[in-house]
mmCIF file of N, CA and C in Angstrom:
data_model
loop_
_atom_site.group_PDB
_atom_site.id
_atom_site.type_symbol
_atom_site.label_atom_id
_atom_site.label_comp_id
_atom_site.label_asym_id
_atom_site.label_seq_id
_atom_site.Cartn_x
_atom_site.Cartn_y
_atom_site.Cartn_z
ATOM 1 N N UNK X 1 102.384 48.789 40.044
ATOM 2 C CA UNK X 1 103.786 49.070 40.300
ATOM 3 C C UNK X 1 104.605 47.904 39.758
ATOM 4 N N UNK X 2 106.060 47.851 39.020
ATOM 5 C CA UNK X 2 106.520 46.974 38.474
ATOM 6 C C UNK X 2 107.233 46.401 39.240
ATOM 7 N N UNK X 3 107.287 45.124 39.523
ATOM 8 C CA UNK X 3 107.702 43.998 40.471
ATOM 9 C C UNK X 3 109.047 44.582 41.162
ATOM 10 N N UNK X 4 109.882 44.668 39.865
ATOM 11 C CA UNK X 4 111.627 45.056 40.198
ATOM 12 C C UNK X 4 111.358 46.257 40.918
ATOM 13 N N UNK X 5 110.829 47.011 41.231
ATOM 14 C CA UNK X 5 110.908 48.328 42.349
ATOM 15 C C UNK X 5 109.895 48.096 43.092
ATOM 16 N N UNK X 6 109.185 47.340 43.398
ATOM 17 C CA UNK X 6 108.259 47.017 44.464
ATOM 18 C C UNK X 6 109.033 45.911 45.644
ATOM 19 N N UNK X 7 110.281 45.365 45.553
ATOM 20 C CA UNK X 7 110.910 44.737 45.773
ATOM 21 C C UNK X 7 112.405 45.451 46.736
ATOM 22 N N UNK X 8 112.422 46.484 45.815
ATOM 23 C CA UNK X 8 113.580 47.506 46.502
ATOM 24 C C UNK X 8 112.789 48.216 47.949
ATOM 25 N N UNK X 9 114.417 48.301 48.481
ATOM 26 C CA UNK X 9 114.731 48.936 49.794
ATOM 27 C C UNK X 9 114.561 50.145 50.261
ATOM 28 N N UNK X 10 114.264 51.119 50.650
ATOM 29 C CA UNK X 10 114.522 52.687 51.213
ATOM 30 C C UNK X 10 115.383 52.751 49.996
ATOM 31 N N UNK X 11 116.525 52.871 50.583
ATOM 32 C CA UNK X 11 117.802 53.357 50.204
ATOM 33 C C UNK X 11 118.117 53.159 48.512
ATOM 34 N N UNK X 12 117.139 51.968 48.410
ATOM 35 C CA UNK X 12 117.522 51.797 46.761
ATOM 36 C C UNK X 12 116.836 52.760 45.440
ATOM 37 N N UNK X 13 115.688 52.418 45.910
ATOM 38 C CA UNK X 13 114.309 53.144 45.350
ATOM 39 C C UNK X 13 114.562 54.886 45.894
ATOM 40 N N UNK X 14 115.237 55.642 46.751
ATOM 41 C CA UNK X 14 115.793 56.893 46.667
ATOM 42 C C UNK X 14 116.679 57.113 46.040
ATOM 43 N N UNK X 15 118.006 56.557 45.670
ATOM 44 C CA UNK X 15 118.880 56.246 44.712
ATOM 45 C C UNK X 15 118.731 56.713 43.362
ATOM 46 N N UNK X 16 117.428 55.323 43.406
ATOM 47 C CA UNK X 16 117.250 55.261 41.552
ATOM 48 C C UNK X 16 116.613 56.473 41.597
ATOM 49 N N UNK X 17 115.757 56.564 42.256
ATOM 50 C CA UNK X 17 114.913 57.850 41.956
ATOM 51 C C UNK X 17 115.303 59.366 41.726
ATOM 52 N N UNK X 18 116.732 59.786 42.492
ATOM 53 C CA UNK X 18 117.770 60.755 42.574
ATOM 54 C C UNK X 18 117.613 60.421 41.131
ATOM 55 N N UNK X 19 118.720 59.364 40.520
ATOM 56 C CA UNK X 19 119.222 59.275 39.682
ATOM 57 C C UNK X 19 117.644 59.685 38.307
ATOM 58 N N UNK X 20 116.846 59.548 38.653
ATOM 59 C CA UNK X 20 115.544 59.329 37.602
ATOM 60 C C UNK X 20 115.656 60.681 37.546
ATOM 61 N N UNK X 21 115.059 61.683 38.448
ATOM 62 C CA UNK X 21 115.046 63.109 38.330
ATOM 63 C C UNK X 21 116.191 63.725 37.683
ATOM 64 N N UNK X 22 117.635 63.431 38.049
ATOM 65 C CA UNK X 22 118.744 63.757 37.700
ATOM 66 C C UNK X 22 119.101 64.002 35.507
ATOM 67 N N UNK X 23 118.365 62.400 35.431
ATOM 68 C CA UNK X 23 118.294 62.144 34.019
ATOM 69 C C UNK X 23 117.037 63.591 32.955
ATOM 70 N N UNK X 24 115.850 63.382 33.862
ATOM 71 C CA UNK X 24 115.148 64.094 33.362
ATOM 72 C C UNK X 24 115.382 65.826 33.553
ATOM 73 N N UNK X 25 115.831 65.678 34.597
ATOM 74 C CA UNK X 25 116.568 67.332 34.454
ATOM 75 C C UNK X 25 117.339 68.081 33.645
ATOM 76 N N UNK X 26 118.039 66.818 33.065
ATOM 77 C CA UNK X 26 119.753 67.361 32.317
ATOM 78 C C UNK X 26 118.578 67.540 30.998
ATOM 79 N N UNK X 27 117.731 66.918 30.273
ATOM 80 C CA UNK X 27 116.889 66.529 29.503
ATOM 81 C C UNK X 27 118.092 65.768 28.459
ATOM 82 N N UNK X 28 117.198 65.999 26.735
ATOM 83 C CA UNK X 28 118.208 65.332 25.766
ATOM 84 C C UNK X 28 117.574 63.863 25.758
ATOM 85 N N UNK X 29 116.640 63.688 26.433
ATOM 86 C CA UNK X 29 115.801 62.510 25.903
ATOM 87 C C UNK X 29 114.516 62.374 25.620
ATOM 88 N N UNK X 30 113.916 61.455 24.684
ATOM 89 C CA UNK X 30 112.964 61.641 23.499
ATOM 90 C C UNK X 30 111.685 61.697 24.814
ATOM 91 N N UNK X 31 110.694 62.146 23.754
ATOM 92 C CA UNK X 31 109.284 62.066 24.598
ATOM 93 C C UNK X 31 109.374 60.613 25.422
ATOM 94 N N UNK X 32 109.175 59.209 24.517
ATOM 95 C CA UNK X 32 108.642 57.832 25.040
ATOM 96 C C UNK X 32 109.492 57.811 26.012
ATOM 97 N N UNK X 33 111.016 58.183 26.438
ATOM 98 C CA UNK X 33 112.185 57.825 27.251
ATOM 99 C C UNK X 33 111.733 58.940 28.487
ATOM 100 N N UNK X 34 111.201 59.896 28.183
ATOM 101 C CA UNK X 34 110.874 61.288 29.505
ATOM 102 C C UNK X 34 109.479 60.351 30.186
ATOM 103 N N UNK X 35 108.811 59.864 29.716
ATOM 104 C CA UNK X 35 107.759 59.624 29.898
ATOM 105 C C UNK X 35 107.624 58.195 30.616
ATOM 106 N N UNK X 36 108.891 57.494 30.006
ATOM 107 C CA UNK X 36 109.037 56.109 31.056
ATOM 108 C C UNK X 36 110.074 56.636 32.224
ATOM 109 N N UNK X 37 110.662 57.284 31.946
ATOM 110 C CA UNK X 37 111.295 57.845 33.515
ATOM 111 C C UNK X 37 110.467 58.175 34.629
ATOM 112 N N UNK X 38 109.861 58.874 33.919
ATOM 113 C CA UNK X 38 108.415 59.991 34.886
ATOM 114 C C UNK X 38 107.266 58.818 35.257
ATOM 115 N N UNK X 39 107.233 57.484 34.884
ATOM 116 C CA UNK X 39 106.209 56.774 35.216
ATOM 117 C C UNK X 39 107.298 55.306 36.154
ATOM 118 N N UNK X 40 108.617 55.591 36.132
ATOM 119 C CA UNK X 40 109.223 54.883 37.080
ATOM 120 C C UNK X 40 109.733 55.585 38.167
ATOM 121 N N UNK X 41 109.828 56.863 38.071
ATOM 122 C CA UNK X 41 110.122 57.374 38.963
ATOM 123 C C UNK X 41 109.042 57.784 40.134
ATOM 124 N N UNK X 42 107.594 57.676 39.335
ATOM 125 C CA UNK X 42 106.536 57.873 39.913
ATOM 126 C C UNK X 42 106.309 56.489 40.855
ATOM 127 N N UNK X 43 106.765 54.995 40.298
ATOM 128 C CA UNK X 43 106.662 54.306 41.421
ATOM 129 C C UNK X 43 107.976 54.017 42.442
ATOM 130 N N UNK X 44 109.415 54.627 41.895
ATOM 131 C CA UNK X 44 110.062 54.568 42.759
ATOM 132 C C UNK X 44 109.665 55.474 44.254
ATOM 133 N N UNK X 45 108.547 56.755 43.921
ATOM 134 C CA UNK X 45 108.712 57.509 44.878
ATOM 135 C C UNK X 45 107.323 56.897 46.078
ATOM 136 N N UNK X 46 106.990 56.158 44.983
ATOM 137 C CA UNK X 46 105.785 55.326 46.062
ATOM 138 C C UNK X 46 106.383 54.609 46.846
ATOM 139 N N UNK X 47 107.122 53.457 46.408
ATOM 140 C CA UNK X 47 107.889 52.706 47.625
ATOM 141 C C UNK X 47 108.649 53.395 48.567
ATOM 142 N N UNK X 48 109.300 54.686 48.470
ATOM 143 C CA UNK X 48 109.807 55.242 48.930
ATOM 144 C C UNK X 48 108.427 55.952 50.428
ATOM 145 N N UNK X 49 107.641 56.026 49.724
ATOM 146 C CA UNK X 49 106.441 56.599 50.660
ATOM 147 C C UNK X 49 106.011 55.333 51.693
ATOM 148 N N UNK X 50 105.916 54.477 50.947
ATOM 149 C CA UNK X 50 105.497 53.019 51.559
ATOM 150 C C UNK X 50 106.486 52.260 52.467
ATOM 151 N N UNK X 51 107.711 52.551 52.595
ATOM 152 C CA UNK X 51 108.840 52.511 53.326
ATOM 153 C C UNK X 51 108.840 53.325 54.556
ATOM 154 N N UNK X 52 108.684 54.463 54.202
ATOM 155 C CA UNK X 52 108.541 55.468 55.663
ATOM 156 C C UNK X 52 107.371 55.067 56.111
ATOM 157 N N UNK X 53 106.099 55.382 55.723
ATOM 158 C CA UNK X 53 105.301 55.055 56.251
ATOM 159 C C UNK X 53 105.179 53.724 56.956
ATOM 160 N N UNK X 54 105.618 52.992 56.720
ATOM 161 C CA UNK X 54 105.686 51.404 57.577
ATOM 162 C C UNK X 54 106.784 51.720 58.697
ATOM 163 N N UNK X 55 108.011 52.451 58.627
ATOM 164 C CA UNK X 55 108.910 52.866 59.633
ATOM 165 C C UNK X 55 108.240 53.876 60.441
ATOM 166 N N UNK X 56 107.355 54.568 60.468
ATOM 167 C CA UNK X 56 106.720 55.110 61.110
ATOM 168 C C UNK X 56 105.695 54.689 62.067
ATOM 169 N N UNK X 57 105.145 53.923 61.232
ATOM 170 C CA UNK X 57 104.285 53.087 61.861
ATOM 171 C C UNK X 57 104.356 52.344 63.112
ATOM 172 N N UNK X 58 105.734 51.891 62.865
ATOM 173 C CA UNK X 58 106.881 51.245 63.741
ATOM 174 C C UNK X 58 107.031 51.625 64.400
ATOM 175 N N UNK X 59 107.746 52.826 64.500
ATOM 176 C CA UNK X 59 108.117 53.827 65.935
ATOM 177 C C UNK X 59 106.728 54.673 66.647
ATOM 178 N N UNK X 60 106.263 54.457 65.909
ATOM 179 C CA UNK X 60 104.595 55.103 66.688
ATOM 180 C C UNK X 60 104.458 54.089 67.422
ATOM 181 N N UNK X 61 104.119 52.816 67.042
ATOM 182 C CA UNK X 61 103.733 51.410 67.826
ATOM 183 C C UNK X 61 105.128 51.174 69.028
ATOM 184 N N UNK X 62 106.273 51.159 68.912
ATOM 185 C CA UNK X 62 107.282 51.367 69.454
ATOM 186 C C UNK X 62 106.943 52.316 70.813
ATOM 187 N N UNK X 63 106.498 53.448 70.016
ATOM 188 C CA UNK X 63 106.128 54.819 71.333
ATOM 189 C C UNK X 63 105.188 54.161 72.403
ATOM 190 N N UNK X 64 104.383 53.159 71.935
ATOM 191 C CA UNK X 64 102.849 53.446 72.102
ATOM 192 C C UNK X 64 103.029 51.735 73.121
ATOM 193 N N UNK X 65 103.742 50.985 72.917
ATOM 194 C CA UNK X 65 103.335 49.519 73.063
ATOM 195 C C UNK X 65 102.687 48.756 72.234
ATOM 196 N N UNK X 66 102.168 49.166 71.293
ATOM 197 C CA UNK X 66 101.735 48.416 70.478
ATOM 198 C C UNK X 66 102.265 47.547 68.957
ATOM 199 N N UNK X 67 101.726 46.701 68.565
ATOM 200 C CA UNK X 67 102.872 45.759 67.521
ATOM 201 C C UNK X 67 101.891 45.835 66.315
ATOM 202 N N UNK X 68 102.065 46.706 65.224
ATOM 203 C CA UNK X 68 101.521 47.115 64.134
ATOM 204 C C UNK X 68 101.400 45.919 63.148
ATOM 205 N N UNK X 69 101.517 44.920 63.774
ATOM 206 C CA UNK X 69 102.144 43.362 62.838
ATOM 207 C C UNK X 69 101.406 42.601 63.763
ATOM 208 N N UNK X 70 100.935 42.791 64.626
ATOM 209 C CA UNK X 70 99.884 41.663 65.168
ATOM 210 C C UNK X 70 100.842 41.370 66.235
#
């Protein structure tokens, strides 16, 4: 995953990622440009997974008493 989006927030990394799908939808861009979208958008949607899942985690441990962080 490339540093600069492994670094982003929820909110940011859904954003760009809107915006990633958005680009590739309208199309009008070359193969190499569809293909680096589709492989950043593929890790924007990971952090995005990796975000909830840690907020989840949270409120489960939250539910539960327990501290998912030691």
């Amino acid at each position: 995953m490339p540093a600069d989006v492994a670094g982003l927030g929820y909110e940011q990394a859904r954003d760009e990622l809107a915006d990633v799908v958005r680009r590739l939808e309208a199309g009008g861009t070359g193969l190499e440009e569809s293909l680096a979208l589709w492989e950043r958008g593929e890790a924007l949607a990971a952090v995005c997974r990796r975000r909830l899942d840690g907020a989840r985690a949270r409120l489960d441990a939250a539910r539960t008493g327990d501290d998912p962080e030691g």
